[in-house]
JSON list of C-alpha atoms in Angstrom, two decimals:
[
{"chain": "A", "resi": 1, "resn": "UNK", "atom": "CA", "xyz": [0.42, -0.10, 0.19]},
{"chain": "A", "resi": 2, "resn": "UNK", "atom": "CA", "xyz": [1.55, 3.71, -0.33]},
{"chain": "A", "resi": 3, "resn": "UNK", "atom": "CA", "xyz": [1.36, 4.50, 2.88]},
{"chain": "A", "resi": 4, "resn": "UNK", "atom": "CA", "xyz": [4.73, 1.67, 3.69]},
{"chain": "A", "resi": 5, "resn": "UNK", "atom": "CA", "xyz": [6.64, 4.25, 0.87]},
{"chain": "A", "resi": 6, "resn": "UNK", "atom": "CA", "xyz": [5.43, 8.07, 2.26]},
{"chain": "A", "resi": 7, "resn": "UNK", "atom": "CA", "xyz": [6.52, 5.28, 5.97]},
{"chain": "A", "resi": 8, "resn": "UNK", "atom": "CA", "xyz": [9.92, 4.80, 3.95]},
{"chain": "A", "resi": 9, "resn": "UNK", "atom": "CA", "xyz": [9.91, 8.10, 2.63]},
{"chain": "A", "resi": 10, "resn": "UNK", "atom": "CA", "xyz": [9.28, 9.99, 5.95]},
{"chain": "A", "resi": 11, "resn": "UNK", "atom": "CA", "xyz": [11.91, 8.34, 7.55]},
{"chain": "A", "resi": 12, "resn": "UNK", "atom": "CA", "xyz": [14.86, 8.63, 5.15]},
{"chain": "A", "resi": 13, "resn": "UNK", "atom": "CA", "xyz": [14.22, 12.30, 5.40]},
{"chain": "A", "resi": 14, "resn": "UNK", "atom": "CA", "xyz": [14.63, 12.22, 9.22]},
{"chain": "A", "resi": 15, "resn": "UNK", "atom": "CA", "xyz": [14.16, 15.70, 10.25]},
{"chain": "A", "resi": 16, "resn": "UNK", "atom": "CA", "xyz": [12.57, 17.09, 7.16]},
{"chain": "A", "resi": 17, "resn": "UNK", "atom": "CA", "xyz": [9.76, 14.40, 7.52]},
{"chain": "A", "resi": 18, "resn": "UNK", "atom": "CA", "xyz": [8.35, 16.40, 9.71]},
{"chain": "A", "resi": 19, "resn": "UNK", "atom": "CA", "xyz": [7.45, 18.95, 6.09]},
{"chain": "A", "resi": 20, "resn": "UNK", "atom": "CA", "xyz": [5.89, 15.72, 4.52]},
{"chain": "A", "resi": 21, "resn": "UNK", "atom": "CA", "xyz": [3.44, 16.16, 7.07]},
{"chain": "A", "resi": 22, "resn": "UNK", "atom": "CA", "xyz": [3.20, 19.63, 7.50]},
{"chain": "A", "resi": 23, "resn": "UNK", "atom": "CA", "xyz": [2.99, 20.15, 3.52]},
{"chain": "A", "resi": 24, "resn": "UNK", "atom": "CA", "xyz": [0.45, 17.40, 3.68]},
{"chain": "A", "resi": 25, "resn": "UNK", "atom": "CA", "xyz": [-2.10, 18.98, 6.17]},
{"chain": "A", "resi": 26, "resn": "UNK", "atom": "CA", "xyz": [-1.68, 21.74, 4.24]},
{"chain": "A", "resi": 27, "resn": "UNK", "atom": "CA", "xyz": [-2.59, 19.96, 0.87]},
{"chain": "A", "resi": 28, "resn": "UNK", "atom": "CA", "xyz": [-5.76, 18.66, 2.15]},
{"chain": "A", "resi": 29, "resn": "UNK", "atom": "CA", "xyz": [-7.18, 22.18, 2.49]},
{"chain": "A", "resi": 30, "resn": "UNK", "atom": "CA", "xyz": [-5.78, 23.20, -1.08]},
{"chain": "A", "resi": 31, "resn": "UNK", "atom": "CA", "xyz": [-6.41, 19.98, -3.13]},
{"chain": "A", "resi": 32, "resn": "UNK", "atom": "CA", "xyz": [-9.53, 18.41, -0.75]},
{"chain": "A", "resi": 33, "resn": "UNK", "atom": "CA", "xyz": [-9.47, 14.85, -2.29]},
{"chain": "A", "resi": 34, "resn": "UNK", "atom": "CA", "xyz": [-5.25, 14.89, -0.99]},
{"chain": "A", "resi": 35, "resn": "UNK", "atom": "CA", "xyz": [-5.29, 11.89, 1.60]},
{"chain": "A", "resi": 36, "resn": "UNK", "atom": "CA", "xyz": [-3.55, 14.25, 4.04]},
{"chain": "A", "resi": 37, "resn": "UNK", "atom": "CA", "xyz": [-5.73, 12.82, 7.28]},
{"chain": "A", "resi": 38, "resn": "UNK", "atom": "CA", "xyz": [-4.12, 9.54, 6.71]},
{"chain": "A", "resi": 39, "resn": "UNK", "atom": "CA", "xyz": [-0.18, 11.00, 6.63]},
{"chain": "A", "resi": 40, "resn": "UNK", "atom": "CA", "xyz": [-1.11, 12.95, 9.77]},
{"chain": "A", "resi": 41, "resn": "UNK", "atom": "CA", "xyz": [-2.31, 10.23, 11.12]},
{"chain": "A", "resi": 42, "resn": "UNK", "atom": "CA", "xyz": [1.27, 8.26, 10.69]},
{"chain": "A", "resi": 43, "resn": "UNK", "atom": "CA", "xyz": [2.33, 10.74, 13.15]},
{"chain": "A", "resi": 44, "resn": "UNK", "atom": "CA", "xyz": [1.02, 8.91, 16.32]},
{"chain": "A", "resi": 45, "resn": "UNK", "atom": "CA", "xyz": [3.00, 5.87, 14.77]},
{"chain": "A", "resi": 46, "resn": "UNK", "atom": "CA", "xyz": [5.85, 7.75, 15.35]},
{"chain": "A", "resi": 47, "resn": "UNK", "atom": "CA", "xyz": [5.25, 9.07, 18.37]},
{"chain": "A", "resi": 48, "resn": "UNK", "atom": "CA", "xyz": [4.75, 5.19, 19.74]},
{"chain": "A", "resi": 49, "resn": "UNK", "atom": "CA", "xyz": [7.92, 4.31, 17.97]},
{"chain": "A", "resi": 50, "resn": "UNK", "atom": "CA", "xyz": [9.92, 7.38, 19.63]},
{"chain": "A", "resi": 51, "resn": "UNK", "atom": "CA", "xyz": [11.03, 8.67, 16.23]},
{"chain": "A", "resi": 52, "resn": "UNK", "atom": "CA", "xyz": [8.94, 11.66, 16.65]},
{"chain": "A", "resi": 53, "resn": "UNK", "atom": "CA", "xyz": [7.26, 13.93, 19.82]},
{"chain": "A", "resi": 54, "resn": "UNK", "atom": "CA", "xyz": [3.16, 13.66, 19.57]},
{"chain": "A", "resi": 55, "resn": "UNK", "atom": "CA", "xyz": [3.29, 17.55, 20.45]},
{"chain": "A", "resi": 56, "resn": "UNK", "atom": "CA", "xyz": [5.86, 18.27, 18.02]},
{"chain": "A", "resi": 57, "resn": "UNK", "atom": "CA", "xyz": [3.84, 16.77, 15.41]},
{"chain": "A", "resi": 58, "resn": "UNK", "atom": "CA", "xyz": [0.60, 18.06, 16.55]},
{"chain": "A", "resi": 59, "resn": "UNK", "atom": "CA", "xyz": [2.07, 21.63, 16.02]},
{"chain": "A", "resi": 60, "resn": "UNK", "atom": "CA", "xyz": [3.48, 20.78, 12.46]},
{"chain": "A", "resi": 61, "resn": "UNK", "atom": "CA", "xyz": [0.24, 19.86, 11.53]},
{"chain": "A", "resi": 62, "resn": "UNK", "atom": "CA", "xyz": [-1.71, 22.28, 12.66]},
{"chain": "A", "resi": 63, "resn": "UNK", "atom": "CA", "xyz": [0.31, 25.33, 11.03]},
{"chain": "A", "resi": 64, "resn": "UNK", "atom": "CA", "xyz": [0.21, 23.75, 7.95]},
{"chain": "A", "resi": 65, "resn": "UNK", "atom": "CA", "xyz": [-3.64, 22.98, 8.73]},
{"chain": "A", "resi": 66, "resn": "UNK", "atom": "CA", "xyz": [-3.47, 27.21, 9.21]},
{"chain": "A", "resi": 67, "resn": "UNK", "atom": "CA", "xyz": [-1.27, 27.71, 6.15]},
{"chain": "A", "resi": 68, "resn": "UNK", "atom": "CA", "xyz": [-3.90, 25.54, 3.96]},
{"chain": "A", "resi": 69, "resn": "UNK", "atom": "CA", "xyz": [-6.66, 28.09, 5.28]},
{"chain": "A", "resi": 70, "resn": "UNK", "atom": "CA", "xyz": [-4.57, 31.39, 4.51]},
{"chain": "A", "resi": 71, "resn": "UNK", "atom": "CA", "xyz": [-3.96, 30.42, 0.91]},
{"chain": "A", "resi": 72, "resn": "UNK", "atom": "CA", "xyz": [-8.33, 29.07, 0.88]},
{"chain": "A", "resi": 73, "resn": "UNK", "atom": "CA", "xyz": [-8.85, 32.54, 2.39]},
{"chain": "A", "resi": 74, "resn": "UNK", "atom": "CA", "xyz": [-6.70, 34.63, 0.30]},
{"chain": "A", "resi": 75, "resn": "UNK", "atom": "CA", "xyz": [-8.53, 32.76, -2.51]},
{"chain": "A", "resi": 76, "resn": "UNK", "atom": "CA", "xyz": [-12.09, 34.12, -1.66]},
{"chain": "A", "resi": 77, "resn": "UNK", "atom": "CA", "xyz": [-10.54, 37.63, -0.95]},
{"chain": "A", "resi": 78, "resn": "UNK", "atom": "CA", "xyz": [-9.92, 37.57, -5.28]},
{"chain": "A", "resi": 79, "resn": "UNK", "atom": "CA", "xyz": [-13.45, 36.91, -6.11]},
{"chain": "A", "resi": 80, "resn": "UNK", "atom": "CA", "xyz": [-14.97, 38.96, -4.71]},
{"chain": "A", "resi": 81, "resn": "UNK", "atom": "CA", "xyz": [-13.07, 41.60, -5.47]},
{"chain": "A", "resi": 82, "resn": "UNK", "atom": "CA", "xyz": [-12.88, 40.16, -9.44]},
{"chain": "A", "resi": 83, "resn": "UNK", "atom": "CA", "xyz": [-16.28, 39.95, -8.92]},
{"chain": "A", "resi": 84, "resn": "UNK", "atom": "CA", "xyz": [-16.66, 44.05, -7.84]},
{"chain": "A", "resi": 85, "resn": "UNK", "atom": "CA", "xyz": [-14.69, 44.79, -10.19]},
{"chain": "A", "resi": 86, "resn": "UNK", "atom": "CA", "xyz": [-16.84, 42.86, -12.90]},
{"chain": "A", "resi": 87, "resn": "UNK", "atom": "CA", "xyz": [-20.34, 42.08, -11.44]},
{"chain": "A", "resi": 88, "resn": "UNK", "atom": "CA", "xyz": [-21.85, 40.85, -14.33]},
{"chain": "A", "resi": 89, "resn": "UNK", "atom": "CA", "xyz": [-19.52, 38.15, -14.86]},
{"chain": "A", "resi": 90, "resn": "UNK", "atom": "CA", "xyz": [-19.14, 34.75, -13.58]},
{"chain": "A", "resi": 91, "resn": "UNK", "atom": "CA", "xyz": [-15.75, 33.37, -11.98]},
{"chain": "A", "resi": 92, "resn": "UNK", "atom": "CA", "xyz": [-15.90, 29.30, -11.49]},
{"chain": "A", "resi": 93, "resn": "UNK", "atom": "CA", "xyz": [-19.35, 28.61, -12.09]},
{"chain": "A", "resi": 94, "resn": "UNK", "atom": "CA", "xyz": [-19.78, 31.47, -9.28]},
{"chain": "A", "resi": 95, "resn": "UNK", "atom": "CA", "xyz": [-22.26, 34.45, -9.95]},
{"chain": "A", "resi": 96, "resn": "UNK", "atom": "CA", "xyz": [-22.31, 37.16, -8.25]},
{"chain": "A", "resi": 97, "resn": "UNK", "atom": "CA", "xyz": [-25.94, 36.61, -7.57]},
{"chain": "A", "resi": 98, "resn": "UNK", "atom": "CA", "xyz": [-24.61, 33.19, -5.30]},
{"chain": "A", "resi": 99, "resn": "UNK", "atom": "CA", "xyz": [-21.66, 34.92, -3.92]},
{"chain": "A", "resi": 100, "resn": "UNK", "atom": "CA", "xyz": [-24.31, 37.16, -2.56]},
{"chain": "A", "resi": 101, "resn": "UNK", "atom": "CA", "xyz": [-25.28, 34.17, -0.83]},
{"chain": "A", "resi": 102, "resn": "UNK", "atom": "CA", "xyz": [-22.38, 32.59, 0.43]},
{"chain": "A", "resi": 103, "resn": "UNK", "atom": "CA", "xyz": [-21.30, 35.50, 1.70]},
{"chain": "A", "resi": 104, "resn": "UNK", "atom": "CA", "xyz": [-24.87, 36.02, 3.68]},
{"chain": "A", "resi": 105, "resn": "UNK", "atom": "CA", "xyz": [-24.92, 32.69, 5.25]},
{"chain": "A", "resi": 106, "resn": "UNK", "atom": "CA", "xyz": [-21.11, 33.13, 6.19]},
{"chain": "A", "resi": 107, "resn": "UNK", "atom": "CA", "xyz": [-22.06, 36.18, 7.96]},
{"chain": "A", "resi": 108, "resn": "UNK", "atom": "CA", "xyz": [-24.79, 35.00, 10.32]},
{"chain": "A", "resi": 109, "resn": "UNK", "atom": "CA", "xyz": [-22.84, 30.82, 10.68]},
{"chain": "A", "resi": 110, "resn": "UNK", "atom": "CA", "xyz": [-19.40, 31.02, 9.50]},
{"chain": "A", "resi": 111, "resn": "UNK", "atom": "CA", "xyz": [-17.95, 31.60, 13.04]},
{"chain": "A", "resi": 112, "resn": "UNK", "atom": "CA", "xyz": [-19.41, 28.26, 14.00]},
{"chain": "A", "resi": 113, "resn": "UNK", "atom": "CA", "xyz": [-18.38, 26.89, 10.55]},
{"chain": "A", "resi": 114, "resn": "UNK", "atom": "CA", "xyz": [-15.03, 27.55, 11.05]},
{"chain": "A", "resi": 115, "resn": "UNK", "atom": "CA", "xyz": [-14.79, 26.08, 14.06]},
{"chain": "A", "resi": 116, "resn": "UNK", "atom": "CA", "xyz": [-15.63, 23.11, 13.14]},
{"chain": "A", "resi": 117, "resn": "UNK", "atom": "CA", "xyz": [-14.36, 23.42, 9.28]},
{"chain": "A", "resi": 118, "resn": "UNK", "atom": "CA", "xyz": [-11.49, 20.72, 10.09]},
{"chain": "A", "resi": 119, "resn": "UNK", "atom": "CA", "xyz": [-13.93, 18.08, 10.72]},
{"chain": "A", "resi": 120, "resn": "UNK", "atom": "CA", "xyz": [-15.86, 18.52, 8.09]},
{"chain": "A", "resi": 121, "resn": "UNK", "atom": "CA", "xyz": [-14.06, 16.69, 4.92]},
{"chain": "A", "resi": 122, "resn": "UNK", "atom": "CA", "xyz": [-14.35, 17.91, 1.26]},
{"chain": "A", "resi": 123, "resn": "UNK", "atom": "CA", "xyz": [-15.48, 20.90, 2.23]},
{"chain": "A", "resi": 124, "resn": "UNK", "atom": "CA", "xyz": [-13.17, 22.20, 4.95]},
{"chain": "A", "resi": 125, "resn": "UNK", "atom": "CA", "xyz": [-11.57, 24.38, 2.49]},
{"chain": "A", "resi": 126, "resn": "UNK", "atom": "CA", "xyz": [-15.02, 26.20, 0.78]},
{"chain": "A", "resi": 127, "resn": "UNK", "atom": "CA", "xyz": [-15.12, 28.03, 4.58]},
{"chain": "A", "resi": 128, "resn": "UNK", "atom": "CA", "xyz": [-12.11, 29.64, 4.45]},
{"chain": "A", "resi": 129, "resn": "UNK", "atom": "CA", "xyz": [-12.61, 30.45, 0.35]},
{"chain": "A", "resi": 130, "resn": "UNK", "atom": "CA", "xyz": [-16.25, 30.97, 1.64]},
{"chain": "A", "resi": 131, "resn": "UNK", "atom": "CA", "xyz": [-14.91, 33.07, 4.39]},
{"chain": "A", "resi": 132, "resn": "UNK", "atom": "CA", "xyz": [-12.59, 35.04, 2.43]},
{"chain": "A", "resi": 133, "resn": "UNK", "atom": "CA", "xyz": [-15.20, 36.22, 0.47]},
{"chain": "A", "resi": 134, "resn": "UNK", "atom": "CA", "xyz": [-17.11, 37.64, 3.09]},
{"chain": "A", "resi": 135, "resn": "UNK", "atom": "CA", "xyz": [-14.69, 39.50, 4.46]},
{"chain": "A", "resi": 136, "resn": "UNK", "atom": "CA", "xyz": [-14.63, 38.14, 7.80]},
{"chain": "A", "resi": 137, "resn": "UNK", "atom": "CA", "xyz": [-11.70, 39.62, 9.55]},
{"chain": "A", "resi": 138, "resn": "UNK", "atom": "CA", "xyz": [-8.31, 37.79, 8.52]},
{"chain": "A", "resi": 139, "resn": "UNK", "atom": "CA", "xyz": [-6.83, 36.75, 12.08]},
{"chain": "A", "resi": 140, "resn": "UNK", "atom": "CA", "xyz": [-10.35, 35.57, 13.83]},
{"chain": "A", "resi": 141, "resn": "UNK", "atom": "CA", "xyz": [-10.99, 32.92, 10.42]},
{"chain": "A", "resi": 142, "resn": "UNK", "atom": "CA", "xyz": [-7.46, 32.37, 11.13]},
{"chain": "A", "resi": 143, "resn": "UNK", "atom": "CA", "xyz": [-8.21, 31.72, 15.19]},
{"chain": "A", "resi": 144, "resn": "UNK", "atom": "CA", "xyz": [-10.99, 29.28, 14.95]},
{"chain": "A", "resi": 145, "resn": "UNK", "atom": "CA", "xyz": [-9.29, 26.99, 11.74]},
{"chain": "A", "resi": 146, "resn": "UNK", "atom": "CA", "xyz": [-6.57, 26.57, 14.24]},
{"chain": "A", "resi": 147, "resn": "UNK", "atom": "CA", "xyz": [-8.42, 25.96, 17.15]},
{"chain": "A", "resi": 148, "resn": "UNK", "atom": "CA", "xyz": [-10.13, 22.99, 15.11]},
{"chain": "A", "resi": 149, "resn": "UNK", "atom": "CA", "xyz": [-6.59, 21.99, 13.42]},
{"chain": "A", "resi": 150, "resn": "UNK", "atom": "CA", "xyz": [-5.22, 21.39, 17.02]},
{"chain": "A", "resi": 151, "resn": "UNK", "atom": "CA", "xyz": [-8.39, 19.55, 18.23]},
{"chain": "A", "resi": 152, "resn": "UNK", "atom": "CA", "xyz": [-9.34, 17.40, 14.86]},
{"chain": "A", "resi": 153, "resn": "UNK", "atom": "CA", "xyz": [-5.12, 17.23, 14.82]},
{"chain": "A", "resi": 154, "resn": "UNK", "atom": "CA", "xyz": [-5.07, 15.89, 18.35]},
{"chain": "A", "resi": 155, "resn": "UNK", "atom": "CA", "xyz": [-8.00, 13.15, 17.72]},
{"chain": "A", "resi": 156, "resn": "UNK", "atom": "CA", "xyz": [-6.05, 12.09, 14.32]},
{"chain": "A", "resi": 157, "resn": "UNK", "atom": "CA", "xyz": [-2.89, 11.74, 15.96]},
{"chain": "A", "resi": 158, "resn": "UNK", "atom": "CA", "xyz": [-4.24, 9.80, 18.71]},
{"chain": "A", "resi": 159, "resn": "UNK", "atom": "CA", "xyz": [-5.87, 7.59, 16.75]},
{"chain": "A", "resi": 160, "resn": "UNK", "atom": "CA", "xyz": [-2.72, 7.41, 15.01]},
{"chain": "A", "resi": 161, "resn": "UNK", "atom": "CA", "xyz": [-1.01, 6.73, 18.82]},
{"chain": "A", "resi": 162, "resn": "UNK", "atom": "CA", "xyz": [-3.81, 3.72, 19.39]},
{"chain": "A", "resi": 163, "resn": "UNK", "atom": "CA", "xyz": [-2.60, 1.07, 16.88]},
{"chain": "A", "resi": 164, "resn": "UNK", "atom": "CA", "xyz": [0.71, 1.48, 18.66]},
{"chain": "A", "resi": 165, "resn": "UNK", "atom": "CA", "xyz": [2.82, 1.45, 15.97]},
{"chain": "A", "resi": 166, "resn": "UNK", "atom": "CA", "xyz": [1.97, -0.93, 14.21]},
{"chain": "A", "resi": 167, "resn": "UNK", "atom": "CA", "xyz": [1.91, -0.35, 10.34]},
{"chain": "A", "resi": 168, "resn": "UNK", "atom": "CA", "xyz": [-0.66, -2.54, 9.35]},
{"chain": "A", "resi": 169, "resn": "UNK", "atom": "CA", "xyz": [-3.19, -1.59, 11.99]},
{"chain": "A", "resi": 170, "resn": "UNK", "atom": "CA", "xyz": [-2.41, 1.47, 10.60]},
{"chain": "A", "resi": 171, "resn": "UNK", "atom": "CA", "xyz": [-3.64, 0.42, 6.71]},
{"chain": "A", "resi": 172, "resn": "UNK", "atom": "CA", "xyz": [-6.95, -1.62, 8.00]},
{"chain": "A", "resi": 173, "resn": "UNK", "atom": "CA", "xyz": [-8.02, 2.27, 10.45]},
{"chain": "A", "resi": 174, "resn": "UNK", "atom": "CA", "xyz": [-7.53, 3.77, 7.21]},
{"chain": "A", "resi": 175, "resn": "UNK", "atom": "CA", "xyz": [-9.27, 2.48, 5.25]},
{"chain": "A", "resi": 176, "resn": "UNK", "atom": "CA", "xyz": [-12.16, 2.26, 7.61]},
{"chain": "A", "resi": 177, "resn": "UNK", "atom": "CA", "xyz": [-11.99, 6.30, 7.78]},
{"chain": "A", "resi": 178, "resn": "UNK", "atom": "CA", "xyz": [-11.30, 6.90, 4.93]},
{"chain": "A", "resi": 179, "resn": "UNK", "atom": "CA", "xyz": [-15.29, 4.53, 4.29]},
{"chain": "A", "resi": 180, "resn": "UNK", "atom": "CA", "xyz": [-16.62, 7.00, 6.30]},
{"chain": "A", "resi": 181, "resn": "UNK", "atom": "CA", "xyz": [-15.96, 10.15, 5.09]},
{"chain": "A", "resi": 182, "resn": "UNK", "atom": "CA", "xyz": [-16.84, 8.79, 2.57]},
{"chain": "A", "resi": 183, "resn": "UNK", "atom": "CA", "xyz": [-19.74, 7.84, 3.45]},
{"chain": "A", "resi": 184, "resn": "UNK", "atom": "CA", "xyz": [-20.77, 10.47, 5.82]},
{"chain": "A", "resi": 185, "resn": "UNK", "atom": "CA", "xyz": [-20.07, 12.54, 2.54]},
{"chain": "A", "resi": 186, "resn": "UNK", "atom": "CA", "xyz": [-23.01, 10.52, 1.09]},
{"chain": "A", "resi": 187, "resn": "UNK", "atom": "CA", "xyz": [-25.40, 10.87, 3.71]},
{"chain": "A", "resi": 188, "resn": "UNK", "atom": "CA", "xyz": [-24.40, 14.98, 2.87]},
{"chain": "A", "resi": 189, "resn": "UNK", "atom": "CA", "xyz": [-25.20, 14.78, -0.11]},
{"chain": "A", "resi": 190, "resn": "UNK", "atom": "CA", "xyz": [-28.30, 13.04, -0.19]},
{"chain": "A", "resi": 191, "resn": "UNK", "atom": "CA", "xyz": [-29.89, 14.67, 2.91]},
{"chain": "A", "resi": 192, "resn": "UNK", "atom": "CA", "xyz": [-29.00, 18.04, 1.03]},
{"chain": "A", "resi": 193, "resn": "UNK", "atom": "CA", "xyz": [-31.14, 17.12, -1.93]},
{"chain": "A", "resi": 194, "resn": "UNK", "atom": "CA", "xyz": [-33.84, 16.00, -0.47]},
{"chain": "A", "resi": 195, "resn": "UNK", "atom": "CA", "xyz": [-33.85, 19.18, 1.43]},
{"chain": "A", "resi": 196, "resn": "UNK", "atom": "CA", "xyz": [-33.87, 20.93, -1.43]},
{"chain": "A", "resi": 197, "resn": "UNK", "atom": "CA", "xyz": [-36.30, 18.98, -3.36]},
{"chain": "A", "resi": 198, "resn": "UNK", "atom": "CA", "xyz": [-39.35, 19.30, -0.49]},
{"chain": "A", "resi": 199, "resn": "UNK", "atom": "CA", "xyz": [-37.91, 22.78, -0.53]},
{"chain": "A", "resi": 200, "resn": "UNK", "atom": "CA", "xyz": [-39.67, 23.35, -4.55]},
{"chain": "A", "resi": 201, "resn": "UNK", "atom": "CA", "xyz": [-43.15, 20.98, -4.09]},
{"chain": "A", "resi": 202, "resn": "UNK", "atom": "CA", "xyz": [-43.78, 23.31, -0.45]},
{"chain": "A", "resi": 203, "resn": "UNK", "atom": "CA", "xyz": [-43.22, 26.05, -3.49]},
{"chain": "A", "resi": 204, "resn": "UNK", "atom": "CA", "xyz": [-46.36, 27.75, -4.64]},
{"chain": "A", "resi": 205, "resn": "UNK", "atom": "CA", "xyz": [-47.04, 27.28, -8.15]},
{"chain": "A", "resi": 206, "resn": "UNK", "atom": "CA", "xyz": [-46.18, 30.44, -10.32]},
{"chain": "A", "resi": 207, "resn": "UNK", "atom": "CA", "xyz": [-43.33, 31.78, -7.76]}
]
């Protein structure tokens, strides 16, 4: 499995292996399909083996997550500026009207979404893009993102430590985790779909 190759790479890099962990946490925000959580799980294994202190692994992956959040926040700011300059155009399939709707939602529920973003696979990066587009205070957004990343990464590293440094057990754990994430995304997608259909049926005809 690819985890074994990543394990060998990090081991061969020595102290620079921390860089792989941090970059993985960052890429999970910038490139959502990237399996950053899986690599963070390995940080717990290294802690059990005595190869890397768990607190340093936690600090590095949290910093990587915050950096990824910062990049997405900047993308959101860029999008907002583009719409202000050309309100009649669409960017990446996003219209100005849709952007205004996203901005309104972020102003209402933004802080809570930022606080739990790290526990929302697949959309955590989009939340920071929306925060940047809504011009939420950057410092506040990143602090909330850091708290969320610290809590989530701590849990993931603890799970990695729970497998006792056994890479085979980690492989099984990762497979179950990936299936769970896919299941949650499917359930969430179905829920939103049912909700949209229900609202459409409840809407008066002709409106």
